[in-house]
PDB file of C-alpha atoms in Angstrom:
ATOM      1  CA  VAL A  16      84.785  88.461 111.543  1.00 62.00           C
ATOM      2  CA  ARG A  17      82.839  86.138 113.750  1.00 67.00           C
ATOM      3  CA  THR A  18      84.532  83.610 115.980  1.00 71.00           C
ATOM      4  CA  PRO A  19      84.739  79.959 114.851  1.00 71.00           C
ATOM      5  CA  ALA A  20      81.990  78.958 117.248  1.00 68.00           C
ATOM      6  CA  SER A  21      79.615  81.548 115.848  1.00 79.00           C
ATOM      7  CA  GLN A  22      80.070  80.526 112.224  1.00 83.00           C
ATOM      8  CA  THR A  23      78.107  77.774 110.565  1.00 85.00           C
ATOM      9  CA  GLY A  24      77.798  76.589 107.019  1.00 88.00           C
ATOM     10  CA  ARG A  25      80.223  75.522 104.389  1.00 93.00           C
ATOM     11  CA  TYR A  26      82.287  78.713 103.944  1.00 95.00           C
ATOM     12  CA  ARG A  27      83.834  80.383 106.985  1.00 95.00           C
ATOM     13  CA  ARG A  28      86.016  83.409 107.211  1.00 95.00           C
ATOM     14  CA  GLY A  29      88.849  84.303 109.508  1.00 95.00           C
ATOM     15  CA  VAL A  30      91.534  86.922 110.029  1.00 96.00           C
ATOM     16  CA  GLY A  31      95.101  86.266 111.150  1.00 97.00           C
ATOM     17  CA  VAL A  32      98.087  88.437 111.883  1.00 97.00           C
ATOM     18  CA  ALA A  33     101.807  87.750 112.166  1.00 96.00           C
ATOM     19  CA  THR A  34     105.069  89.658 112.191  1.00 93.00           C
ATOM     20  CA  GLY A  35     108.341  88.820 110.498  1.00 90.00           C
ATOM     21  CA  TYR A  36     111.980  89.138 111.454  1.00 84.00           C
ATOM     22  CA  TRP A  37     115.030  88.813 109.271  1.00 80.00           C
ATOM     23  CA  LEU A  38     118.658  89.534 109.838  1.00 77.00           C
ATOM     24  CA  TYR A  39     120.658  91.651 107.454  1.00 74.00           C
ATOM     25  CA  LEU A  40     123.953  91.059 105.723  1.00 75.00           C
ATOM     26  CA  TRP A  41     126.750  93.250 104.557  1.00 73.00           C
ATOM     27  CA  GLN A  42     130.130  92.718 102.993  1.00 75.00           C
ATOM     28  CA  PRO A  43     132.568  95.006 104.796  1.00 73.00           C
ATOM     29  CA  GLY A  44     135.463  94.553 102.393  1.00 76.00           C
ATOM     30  CA  SER A  45     133.540  95.564  99.314  1.00 80.00           C
ATOM     31  CA  LYS A  46     134.931  98.420  97.306  1.00 83.00           C
ATOM     32  CA  VAL A  47     134.217 100.461  94.228  1.00 86.00           C
ATOM     33  CA  GLU A  48     137.280 101.657  92.374  1.00 88.00           C
ATOM     34  CA  LEU A  49     136.905 105.037  90.715  1.00 89.00           C
ATOM     35  CA  LYS A  50     139.221 106.339  88.061  1.00 87.00           C
ATOM     36  CA  VAL A  51     139.196 108.663  85.096  1.00 85.00           C
ATOM     37  CA  LYS A  52     139.838 107.077  81.764  1.00 83.00           C
ATOM     38  CA  ASP A  53     139.417 108.586  78.321  1.00 80.00           C
ATOM     39  CA  GLY A  54     137.605 111.535  79.781  1.00 78.00           C
ATOM     40  CA  ARG A  55     135.048 109.439  81.601  1.00 83.00           C
ATOM     41  CA  LEU A  56     134.613 108.517  85.218  1.00 88.00           C
ATOM     42  CA  VAL A  57     134.854 104.753  85.506  1.00 92.00           C
ATOM     43  CA  ALA A  58     133.435 102.846  88.498  1.00 92.00           C
ATOM     44  CA  SER A  59     134.571  99.248  88.820  1.00 92.00           C
ATOM     45  CA  THR A  60     133.714  96.484  91.237  1.00 90.00           C
ATOM     46  CA  ALA A  61     133.460  92.709  91.046  1.00 89.00           C
ATOM     47  CA  ILE A  62     129.721  92.354  91.356  1.00 87.00           C
ATOM     48  CA  GLN A  63     127.112  90.747  89.162  1.00 86.00           C
ATOM     49  CA  ASP A  64     123.965  92.453  87.974  1.00 85.00           C
ATOM     50  CA  ILE A  65     121.291  89.788  88.152  1.00 84.00           C
ATOM     51  CA  GLY A  66     118.525  92.077  87.079  1.00 81.00           C
ATOM     52  CA  THR A  67     118.247  93.923  90.359  1.00 76.00           C
ATOM     53  CA  GLY A  68     119.849  97.116  89.160  1.00 82.00           C
ATOM     54  CA  SER A  69     123.397  96.924  90.509  1.00 85.00           C
ATOM     55  CA  ARG A  70     124.805  98.721  87.503  1.00 89.00           C
ATOM     56  CA  THR A  71     122.223 101.464  87.761  1.00 89.00           C
ATOM     57  CA  VAL A  72     122.669 101.943  91.500  1.00 86.00           C
ATOM     58  CA  ILE A  73     126.427 102.312  91.150  1.00 88.00           C
ATOM     59  CA  ALA A  74     126.066 104.778  88.278  1.00 91.00           C
ATOM     60  CA  ASN A  75     123.436 106.810  90.112  1.00 90.00           C
ATOM     61  CA  THR A  76     125.383 106.920  93.352  1.00 86.00           C
ATOM     62  CA  VAL A  77     128.677 107.932  91.801  1.00 88.00           C
ATOM     63  CA  ALA A  78     126.976 110.468  89.557  1.00 89.00           C
ATOM     64  CA  HIS A  79     125.182 111.956  92.529  1.00 87.00           C
ATOM     65  CA  GLU A  80     128.419 112.323  94.438  1.00 84.00           C
ATOM     66  CA  PHE A  81     130.138 114.159  91.596  1.00 86.00           C
ATOM     67  CA  GLY A  82     127.225 116.183  90.308  1.00 86.00           C
ATOM     68  CA  LEU A  83     127.213 114.326  87.028  1.00 87.00           C
ATOM     69  CA  GLU A  84     124.529 112.508  85.115  1.00 90.00           C
ATOM     70  CA  PRO A  85     124.349 108.710  85.488  1.00 91.00           C
ATOM     71  CA  HIS A  86     125.036 108.178  81.795  1.00 90.00           C
ATOM     72  CA  GLU A  87     128.370 109.911  82.247  1.00 89.00           C
ATOM     73  CA  ILE A  88     129.548 107.137  84.555  1.00 91.00           C
ATOM     74  CA  GLU A  89     130.990 104.042  83.009  1.00 93.00           C
ATOM     75  CA  VAL A  90     130.328 101.040  85.221  1.00 94.00           C
ATOM     76  CA  HIS A  91     132.490  97.952  84.985  1.00 94.00           C
ATOM     77  CA  ILE A  92     131.198  94.860  86.772  1.00 93.00           C
ATOM     78  CA  GLY A  93     130.993  91.119  86.293  1.00 91.00           C
ATOM     79  CA  ASP A  94     134.721  90.425  86.379  1.00 92.00           C
ATOM     80  CA  SER A  95     136.480  88.785  89.313  1.00 90.00           C
ATOM     81  CA  ASN A  96     139.645  90.692  88.491  1.00 93.00           C
ATOM     82  CA  LEU A  97     138.025  93.956  89.540  1.00 92.00           C
ATOM     83  CA  SER A  98     138.164  95.183  93.109  1.00 87.00           C
ATOM     84  CA  GLU A  99     136.296  93.034  95.575  1.00 84.00           C
ATOM     85  CA  GLY A 100     132.558  93.534  95.439  1.00 82.00           C
ATOM     86  CA  PRO A 101     129.574  92.225  97.343  1.00 79.00           C
ATOM     87  CA  GLY A 102     127.422  89.335  96.298  1.00 77.00           C
ATOM     88  CA  SER A 103     124.173  89.623  94.448  1.00 78.00           C
ATOM     89  CA  GLY A 104     121.143  87.891  95.869  1.00 73.00           C
ATOM     90  CA  GLY A 105     117.430  87.891  95.436  1.00 66.00           C
ATOM     91  CA  SER A 106     116.722  90.357  98.182  1.00 65.00           C
ATOM     92  CA  ARG A 107     119.894  92.282  98.402  1.00 65.00           C
ATOM     93  CA  THR A 108     122.388  93.763  96.012  1.00 63.00           C
ATOM     94  CA  PRO A 109     124.669  96.653  96.790  1.00 57.00           C
ATOM     95  CA  HIS A 110     122.848  99.811  97.402  1.00 51.00           C
ATOM     96  CA  ARG A 111     124.545 102.863  98.588  1.00 47.00           C
ATOM     97  CA  ASP A 112     123.268 105.770 100.499  1.00 42.00           C
ATOM     98  CA  PRO A 113     124.923 108.857  98.989  1.00 40.00           C
ATOM     99  CA  ALA A 114     124.846 110.665 102.296  1.00 40.00           C
ATOM    100  CA  HIS A 115     126.683 107.791 103.827  1.00 43.00           C
ATOM    101  CA  ALA A 116     129.254 107.856 101.073  1.00 45.00           C
ATOM    102  CA  ALA A 117     129.998 111.377 102.118  1.00 41.00           C
ATOM    103  CA  SER A 118     130.675 110.331 105.682  1.00 40.00           C
ATOM    104  CA  ASP A 119     132.921 107.558 104.455  1.00 45.00           C
ATOM    105  CA  ARG A 120     134.830 110.023 102.404  1.00 46.00           C
ATOM    106  CA  GLN A 121     135.494 112.131 105.439  1.00 44.00           C
ATOM    107  CA  ALA A 122     136.924 109.100 107.130  1.00 41.00           C
ATOM    108  CA  GLN A 123     139.110 108.421 104.128  1.00 45.00           C
ATOM    109  CA  GLY A 124     139.986 111.947 103.193  1.00 42.00           C
ATOM    110  CA  ARG A 125     143.685 111.184 103.194  1.00 37.00           C
ATOM    111  CA  ASP A 126     143.187 108.511 100.575  1.00 40.00           C
ATOM    112  CA  ARG A 127     143.269 110.779  97.554  1.00 38.00           C
ATOM    113  CA  ALA A 128     142.691 109.731  94.021  1.00 41.00           C
ATOM    114  CA  GLU A 129     145.473 108.608  91.802  1.00 40.00           C
ATOM    115  CA  PHE A 130     143.986 109.992  88.659  1.00 41.00           C
ATOM    116  CA  GLU A 131     145.168 109.470  85.224  1.00 36.00           C
ATOM    117  CA  THR A 132     145.349 112.887  83.624  1.00 39.00           C
ATOM    118  CA  GLN A 133     142.832 112.287  80.914  1.00 42.00           C
ATOM    119  CA  ALA A 134     139.818 114.016  82.375  1.00 46.00           C
ATOM    120  CA  GLY A 135     137.914 116.390  80.140  1.00 52.00           C
ATOM    121  CA  PRO A 136     137.118 119.927  81.359  1.00 56.00           C
ATOM    122  CA  ARG A 137     133.663 119.062  82.652  1.00 58.00           C
ATOM    123  CA  LEU A 138     134.867 116.048  84.559  1.00 60.00           C
ATOM    124  CA  GLU A 139     137.781 118.051  85.895  1.00 58.00           C
ATOM    125  CA  ARG A 140     135.348 120.591  87.246  1.00 60.00           C
ATOM    126  CA  ALA A 141     133.214 117.857  88.722  1.00 59.00           C
ATOM    127  CA  VAL A 142     136.180 116.354  90.477  1.00 58.00           C
ATOM    128  CA  ALA A 143     137.368 119.783  91.605  1.00 55.00           C
ATOM    129  CA  ARG A 144     133.954 120.469  93.118  1.00 53.00           C
ATOM    130  CA  HIS A 145     134.407 117.315  95.083  1.00 50.00           C
ATOM    131  CA  ASP A 146     136.207 119.242  97.750  1.00 39.00           C
ATOM    132  CA  ARG A 147     137.941 116.350  99.388  1.00 40.00           C
ATOM    133  CA  GLY A 148     138.903 114.784  96.122  1.00 39.00           C
ATOM    134  CA  ILE A 149     137.977 111.303  95.224  1.00 43.00           C
ATOM    135  CA  ALA A 150     138.824 108.378  97.371  1.00 39.00           C
ATOM    136  CA  ARG A 151     140.300 105.700  95.272  1.00 38.00           C
ATOM    137  CA  TYR A 152     138.280 103.119  97.084  1.00 37.00           C
ATOM    138  CA  GLN A 153     134.864 103.741  98.502  1.00 39.00           C
ATOM    139  CA  ARG A 154     133.718 101.164 100.942  1.00 40.00           C
ATOM    140  CA  LEU A 155     130.286  99.779 100.290  1.00 41.00           C
ATOM    141  CA  GLY A 156     129.949  98.510 103.823  1.00 40.00           C
ATOM    142  CA  GLY A 157     131.543  99.131 107.161  1.00 38.00           C
ATOM    143  CA  THR A 158     132.899  97.243 110.083  1.00 38.00           C
ATOM    144  CA  SER A 159     133.709  98.721 113.415  1.00 37.00           C
ATOM    145  CA  ARG A 160     131.835 101.971 112.882  1.00 40.00           C
ATOM    146  CA  GLY A 161     128.741  99.980 112.041  1.00 38.00           C
ATOM    147  CA  GLN A 162     129.015  98.034 115.226  1.00 40.00           C
ATOM    148  CA  GLN A 163     129.441 101.222 117.195  1.00 39.00           C
ATOM    149  CA  THR A 164     126.255 102.690 115.769  1.00 41.00           C
ATOM    150  CA  MET A 165     124.219  99.589 116.536  1.00 43.00           C
ATOM    151  CA  SER A 166     121.247 100.514 118.649  1.00 43.00           C
ATOM    152  CA  PRO A 167     121.193  99.285 122.233  1.00 39.00           C
ATOM    153  CA  GLY A 168     119.384  96.015 122.581  1.00 43.00           C
ATOM    154  CA  VAL A 169     119.704  95.114 118.919  1.00 55.00           C
ATOM    155  CA  ARG A 170     122.160  92.278 118.910  1.00 64.00           C
ATOM    156  CA  SER A 171     123.351  90.131 116.063  1.00 70.00           C
ATOM    157  CA  PRO A 172     121.496  86.818 116.086  1.00 72.00           C
ATOM    158  CA  LEU A 173     124.858  85.087 116.129  1.00 76.00           C
ATOM    159  CA  LYS A 174     125.521  86.564 119.553  1.00 75.00           C
ATOM    160  CA  GLU A 175     122.643  84.497 120.845  1.00 74.00           C
ATOM    161  CA  ALA A 176     124.133  81.301 119.471  1.00 78.00           C
ATOM    162  CA  GLY A 177     127.113  81.212 121.829  1.00 83.00           C
ATOM    163  CA  PHE A 178     130.398  79.674 120.764  1.00 87.00           C
ATOM    164  CA  MET A 179     128.974  78.189 117.582  1.00 86.00           C
ATOM    165  CA  GLY A 180     127.649  81.594 116.626  1.00 85.00           C
ATOM    166  CA  ILE A 181     131.088  83.104 117.055  1.00 85.00           C
ATOM    167  CA  ILE A 182     132.659  80.398 114.918  1.00 88.00           C
ATOM    168  CA  PHE A 183     130.000  80.716 112.256  1.00 86.00           C
ATOM    169  CA  GLY A 184     130.342  84.473 112.211  1.00 84.00           C
ATOM    170  CA  TRP A 185     134.090  84.204 111.846  1.00 86.00           C
ATOM    171  CA  MET A 186     133.743  81.732 108.981  1.00 87.00           C
ATOM    172  CA  MET A 187     131.307  83.981 107.164  1.00 84.00           C
ATOM    173  CA  ARG A 188     133.655  86.925 107.511  1.00 81.00           C
ATOM    174  CA  ARG A 189     136.766  84.963 106.640  1.00 83.00           C
ATOM    175  CA  PHE A 190     135.531  82.949 103.683  1.00 81.00           C
ATOM    176  CA  SER A 191     132.594  84.929 102.324  1.00 78.00           C
ATOM    177  CA  ASN A 192     133.437  88.475 103.374  1.00 77.00           C
ATOM    178  CA  MET A 193     130.006  88.614 104.901  1.00 79.00           C
ATOM    179  CA  ALA A 194     128.933  90.036 108.249  1.00 78.00           C
ATOM    180  CA  ILE A 195     125.607  89.066 109.760  1.00 79.00           C
ATOM    181  CA  GLY A 196     123.895  91.857 111.582  1.00 76.00           C
ATOM    182  CA  ALA A 197     120.901  92.159 113.792  1.00 71.00           C
ATOM    183  CA  GLY A 198     117.554  92.644 112.203  1.00 70.00           C
ATOM    184  CA  VAL A 199     114.424  93.921 113.805  1.00 73.00           C
ATOM    185  CA  PRO A 200     110.837  92.742 113.518  1.00 77.00           C
ATOM    186  CA  SER A 201     110.251  94.554 110.277  1.00 83.00           C
ATOM    187  CA  SER A 202     107.143  93.219 108.618  1.00 90.00           C
ATOM    188  CA  VAL A 203     103.571  92.603 109.649  1.00 93.00           C
ATOM    189  CA  GLN A 204     100.710  91.081 107.733  1.00 96.00           C
ATOM    190  CA  VAL A 205      97.000  90.860 108.322  1.00 97.00           C
ATOM    191  CA  ILE A 206      95.339  88.206 106.186  1.00 97.00           C
ATOM    192  CA  GLU A 207      91.700  87.353 105.644  1.00 97.00           C
ATOM    193  CA  VAL A 208      90.773  83.899 104.365  1.00 96.00           C
ATOM    194  CA  GLU A 209      87.694  81.976 103.425  1.00 96.00           C
ATOM    195  CA  VAL A 210      87.764  78.274 104.187  1.00 95.00           C
ATOM    196  CA  ASP A 211      85.607  75.746 102.373  1.00 95.00           C
ATOM    197  CA  THR A 212      84.911  73.330 105.214  1.00 93.00           C
ATOM    198  CA  TRP A 213      83.576  70.690 102.869  1.00 93.00           C
ATOM    199  CA  LEU A 214      86.579  70.443 100.564  1.00 93.00           C
ATOM    200  CA  GLY A 215      89.231  72.012 102.767  1.00 91.00           C
ATOM    201  CA  HIS A 216      90.162  74.657 100.239  1.00 93.00           C
ATOM    202  CA  VAL A 217      91.546  77.918 101.556  1.00 95.00           C
ATOM    203  CA  ARG A 218      90.980  81.084  99.558  1.00 96.00           C
ATOM    204  CA  VAL A 219      93.010  84.117 100.525  1.00 97.00           C
ATOM    205  CA  LEU A 220      90.790  87.173 100.207  1.00 97.00           C
ATOM    206  CA  ASN A 221      92.813  90.130 101.420  1.00 96.00           C
ATOM    207  CA  VAL A 222      96.358  90.778 102.519  1.00 96.00           C
ATOM    208  CA  HIS A 223      97.497  93.966 104.214  1.00 96.00           C
ATOM    209  CA  THR A 224     101.223  94.125 104.746  1.00 94.00           C
ATOM    210  CA  ALA A 225     103.618  96.724 106.098  1.00 92.00           C
ATOM    211  CA  LEU A 226     107.387  96.667 105.751  1.00 87.00           C
ATOM    212  CA  LEU A 227     110.149  98.639 107.322  1.00 82.00           C
ATOM    213  CA  SER A 228     112.389  99.516 104.444  1.00 73.00           C
ATOM    214  CA  GLU A 229     115.508 101.403 103.712  1.00 65.00           C
ATOM    215  CA  ARG A 230     115.430 105.103 103.354  1.00 59.00           C
ATOM    216  CA  SER A 231     114.694 106.452  99.942  1.00 53.00           C
ATOM    217  CA  ARG A 232     117.418 107.689  97.699  1.00 50.00           C
ATOM    218  CA  ARG A 233     116.616 111.282  98.515  1.00 45.00           C
ATOM    219  CA  PRO A 234     119.651 113.176  99.732  1.00 42.00           C
ATOM    220  CA  ARG A 235     119.414 113.542 103.475  1.00 40.00           C
ATOM    221  CA  SER A 236     122.137 115.903 104.477  1.00 36.00           C
ATOM    222  CA  PRO A 237     122.593 119.519 103.400  1.00 34.00           C
ATOM    223  CA  THR A 238     126.116 118.604 102.324  1.00 34.00           C
ATOM    224  CA  VAL A 239     124.878 116.141  99.788  1.00 31.00           C
ATOM    225  CA  ARG A 240     122.121 118.406  98.493  1.00 34.00           C
ATOM    226  CA  ARG A 241     124.610 121.150  97.931  1.00 32.00           C
ATOM    227  CA  ARG A 242     126.818 118.886  95.908  1.00 38.00           C
ATOM    228  CA  ALA A 243     123.904 117.684  93.862  1.00 34.00           C
ATOM    229  CA  ARG A 244     123.330 121.120  92.360  1.00 34.00           C
TER     230      ARG A 244
ATOM    231  CA  VAL B 188     103.158  87.961  99.495  1.00 91.00           C
ATOM    232  CA  ILE B 189     102.143  85.685  96.646  1.00 94.00           C
ATOM    233  CA  GLN B 190     105.268  83.620  97.124  1.00 92.00           C
ATOM    234  CA  GLY B 191     104.451  83.355 100.813  1.00 94.00           C
ATOM    235  CA  ILE B 192     100.963  82.124  99.997  1.00 95.00           C
ATOM    236  CA  GLY B 193     102.489  79.402  97.845  1.00 95.00           C
ATOM    237  CA  TYR B 194     104.817  78.476 100.664  1.00 94.00           C
ATOM    238  CA  ALA B 195     101.900  78.275 103.101  1.00 95.00           C
ATOM    239  CA  LEU B 196      99.295  76.523 100.994  1.00 95.00           C
ATOM    240  CA  TYR B 197     100.768  74.772  97.976  1.00 93.00           C
ATOM    241  CA  GLU B 198     104.481  74.239  97.637  1.00 93.00           C
ATOM    242  CA  ALA B 199     105.847  70.832  98.579  1.00 92.00           C
ATOM    243  CA  ARG B 200     108.543  68.533  97.358  1.00 92.00           C
ATOM    244  CA  GLU B 201     106.962  65.145  96.894  1.00 92.00           C
ATOM    245  CA  VAL B 202     109.307  62.164  96.843  1.00 94.00           C
ATOM    246  CA  ASP B 203     108.560  58.657  95.591  1.00 95.00           C
ATOM    247  CA  PRO B 204     108.953  56.538  98.750  1.00 94.00           C
ATOM    248  CA  ARG B 205     110.159  53.534  96.780  1.00 95.00           C
ATOM    249  CA  THR B 206     112.735  55.100  94.474  1.00 95.00           C
ATOM    250  CA  GLY B 207     113.493  58.446  96.065  1.00 93.00           C
ATOM    251  CA  ASP B 208     112.722  60.215  92.823  1.00 94.00           C
ATOM    252  CA  ILE B 209     111.394  63.751  93.047  1.00 93.00           C
ATOM    253  CA  LEU B 210     107.811  63.653  91.819  1.00 93.00           C
ATOM    254  CA  THR B 211     107.375  67.409  91.715  1.00 92.00           C
ATOM    255  CA  ALA B 212     110.407  68.057  89.579  1.00 90.00           C
ATOM    256  CA  GLY B 213     108.917  70.503  87.102  1.00 90.00           C
ATOM    257  CA  MET B 214     106.608  73.465  86.906  1.00 87.00           C
ATOM    258  CA  GLU B 215     103.780  71.206  85.716  1.00 89.00           C
ATOM    259  CA  ASP B 216     103.807  69.274  88.981  1.00 91.00           C
ATOM    260  CA  TYR B 217     105.134  71.789  91.476  1.00 94.00           C
ATOM    261  CA  ARG B 218     102.130  73.803  92.547  1.00 92.00           C
ATOM    262  CA  ILE B 219     102.601  77.524  92.988  1.00 93.00           C
ATOM    263  CA  PRO B 220      99.968  80.269  93.167  1.00 94.00           C
ATOM    264  CA  GLY B 221      98.402  81.418  89.947  1.00 93.00           C
ATOM    265  CA  ILE B 222      96.482  84.573  89.244  1.00 93.00           C
ATOM    266  CA  ALA B 223      93.283  82.949  90.504  1.00 93.00           C
ATOM    267  CA  ASP B 224      94.943  82.349  93.867  1.00 93.00           C
ATOM    268  CA  THR B 225      96.123  85.925  94.203  1.00 95.00           C
ATOM    269  CA  PRO B 226      94.215  88.063  96.705  1.00 95.00           C
ATOM    270  CA  SER B 227      93.815  91.769  96.986  1.00 94.00           C
ATOM    271  CA  ILE B 228      97.146  92.985  98.386  1.00 95.00           C
ATOM    272  CA  ASP B 229      97.807  96.251 100.162  1.00 94.00           C
ATOM    273  CA  VAL B 230     101.456  97.118 100.827  1.00 93.00           C
ATOM    274  CA  HIS B 231     102.743  99.908 103.016  1.00 92.00           C
ATOM    275  CA  PHE B 232     106.432 100.844 103.212  1.00 88.00           C
ATOM    276  CA  ASP B 233     107.638 102.566 106.336  1.00 84.00           C
ATOM    277  CA  GLU B 234     111.011 104.170 105.728  1.00 79.00           C
ATOM    278  CA  GLY B 235     112.835 103.591 108.947  1.00 73.00           C
ATOM    279  CA  GLY B 236     113.606 101.041 111.589  1.00 70.00           C
ATOM    280  CA  PHE B 237     117.088 100.228 110.390  1.00 71.00           C
ATOM    281  CA  ASP B 238     118.996 103.165 111.757  1.00 70.00           C
ATOM    282  CA  HIS B 239     121.416 100.759 113.402  1.00 66.00           C
ATOM    283  CA  VAL B 240     122.450  99.478 109.964  1.00 68.00           C
ATOM    284  CA  LEU B 241     125.344 101.205 108.286  1.00 65.00           C
ATOM    285  CA  GLY B 242     123.855 103.143 105.395  1.00 62.00           C
ATOM    286  CA  GLY B 243     120.332 102.237 106.445  1.00 64.00           C
ATOM    287  CA  SER B 244     119.926  99.787 103.587  1.00 65.00           C
ATOM    288  CA  VAL B 245     118.662  96.265 104.067  1.00 70.00           C
ATOM    289  CA  GLY B 246     117.177  93.539 101.939  1.00 72.00           C
ATOM    290  CA  ILE B 247     113.425  93.183 102.310  1.00 77.00           C
ATOM    291  CA  GLY B 248     112.836  90.196 100.052  1.00 79.00           C
ATOM    292  CA  GLU B 249     112.866  87.639 102.822  1.00 82.00           C
ATOM    293  CA  VAL B 250     111.126  89.524 105.581  1.00 84.00           C
ATOM    294  CA  ALA B 251     108.225  90.305 103.265  1.00 87.00           C
ATOM    295  CA  THR B 252     107.567  86.588 102.944  1.00 91.00           C
ATOM    296  CA  VAL B 253     108.202  85.498 106.524  1.00 92.00           C
ATOM    297  CA  PRO B 254     104.877  86.469 108.175  1.00 95.00           C
ATOM    298  CA  THR B 255     102.603  85.178 105.422  1.00 96.00           C
ATOM    299  CA  SER B 256     102.395  81.540 106.446  1.00 96.00           C
ATOM    300  CA  PRO B 257     101.820  82.152 110.202  1.00 97.00           C
ATOM    301  CA  ALA B 258      99.285  84.874 109.445  1.00 97.00           C
ATOM    302  CA  LEU B 259      97.470  82.456 107.139  1.00 97.00           C
ATOM    303  CA  ALA B 260      97.534  79.701 109.746  1.00 96.00           C
ATOM    304  CA  ASN B 261      96.161  82.143 112.307  1.00 96.00           C
ATOM    305  CA  ALA B 262      93.394  83.188 109.917  1.00 96.00           C
ATOM    306  CA  ILE B 263      92.429  79.556 109.327  1.00 95.00           C
ATOM    307  CA  ARG B 264      92.418  79.007 113.076  1.00 95.00           C
ATOM    308  CA  ASN B 265      90.169  82.018 113.441  1.00 94.00           C
ATOM    309  CA  ALA B 266      87.799  80.706 110.776  1.00 94.00           C
ATOM    310  CA  THR B 267      87.607  77.043 111.704  1.00 93.00           C
ATOM    311  CA  GLY B 268      89.085  76.578 115.150  1.00 92.00           C
ATOM    312  CA  VAL B 269      91.679  74.196 113.743  1.00 92.00           C
ATOM    313  CA  ARG B 270      95.324  74.990 114.490  1.00 93.00           C
ATOM    314  CA  PHE B 271      97.779  73.946 111.775  1.00 93.00           C
ATOM    315  CA  THR B 272     101.452  73.794 112.669  1.00 92.00           C
ATOM    316  CA  GLU B 273     102.871  72.328 109.473  1.00 93.00           C
ATOM    317  CA  ILE B 274     102.923  73.585 105.915  1.00 92.00           C
ATOM    318  CA  PRO B 275     101.726  73.367 103.265  1.00 93.00           C
ATOM    319  CA  ILE B 276      98.234  73.624 104.710  1.00 93.00           C
ATOM    320  CA  ARG B 277      96.287  71.453 102.325  1.00 88.00           C
ATOM    321  CA  PRO B 278      92.877  69.806 102.454  1.00 84.00           C
ATOM    322  CA  THR B 279      94.605  66.503 103.169  1.00 77.00           C
ATOM    323  CA  ALA B 280      96.568  67.920 106.100  1.00 64.00           C
TER     324      ALA B 280
END
């Protein structure tokens, strides 16, 4: 692309680049309650599915953990009387890394399931394979451990806002069960435009964009792969 | 990306200065990109960068839109030499 000074005529082209930053949110108190009822594994949490797949993600995650098929998991959502769940927004609904669920379970190994004794043989085997049993509540997010694993130099944006940031962070945690974490510059775009210098119209010709995204749903740890079989 | 283009070039809430009524109250008047405004888009996902986040999962809806308007403004600057610092960037700006 030529520089502005080198271009003449009505239509002129240019290329621009920019990066994007966004913080991330989590809801540390969110839980999924798991219980066996009428021979089925039931996962319950007070979340809404707004078309972003919350129901599917919960079913897939729980099924993966127990070596079952997603259709064997009964998901109950959309009711405030269920255990506290995270919010549903346009860019973020609860997603759960199965490998991380395993690490949570180790932390909560003492919190064994209080099963009703209605499980069918297959579900009994599935639960038995789950060597540490089933935690009655699986956290969807974390608190202190998450802070401890924060990379050096990656600070919550609220930390930069001084006293007001502390107050705002406390209010978000207290009233919305929401923690605001540090993001990283995680998107970049290169855009080519054509400008009509007579009429002022801008036509976007090409956009190349790259995003840092979450890890895929592939099991990461040998422990999880073994359980998946 | 398309939403970001609308944010950069088209979307604006127009208010009647005399009455305060919203003039762009419906989809007929509120300009957003259509298929004719949509460019060729190439998207690359890089799985990583959020290892400091518990579970490694983050929302990417916002951050995908954030760089569009400054990248567009930079491209227009590159094409014309004119630096725009307000959006939407319209012929009347």
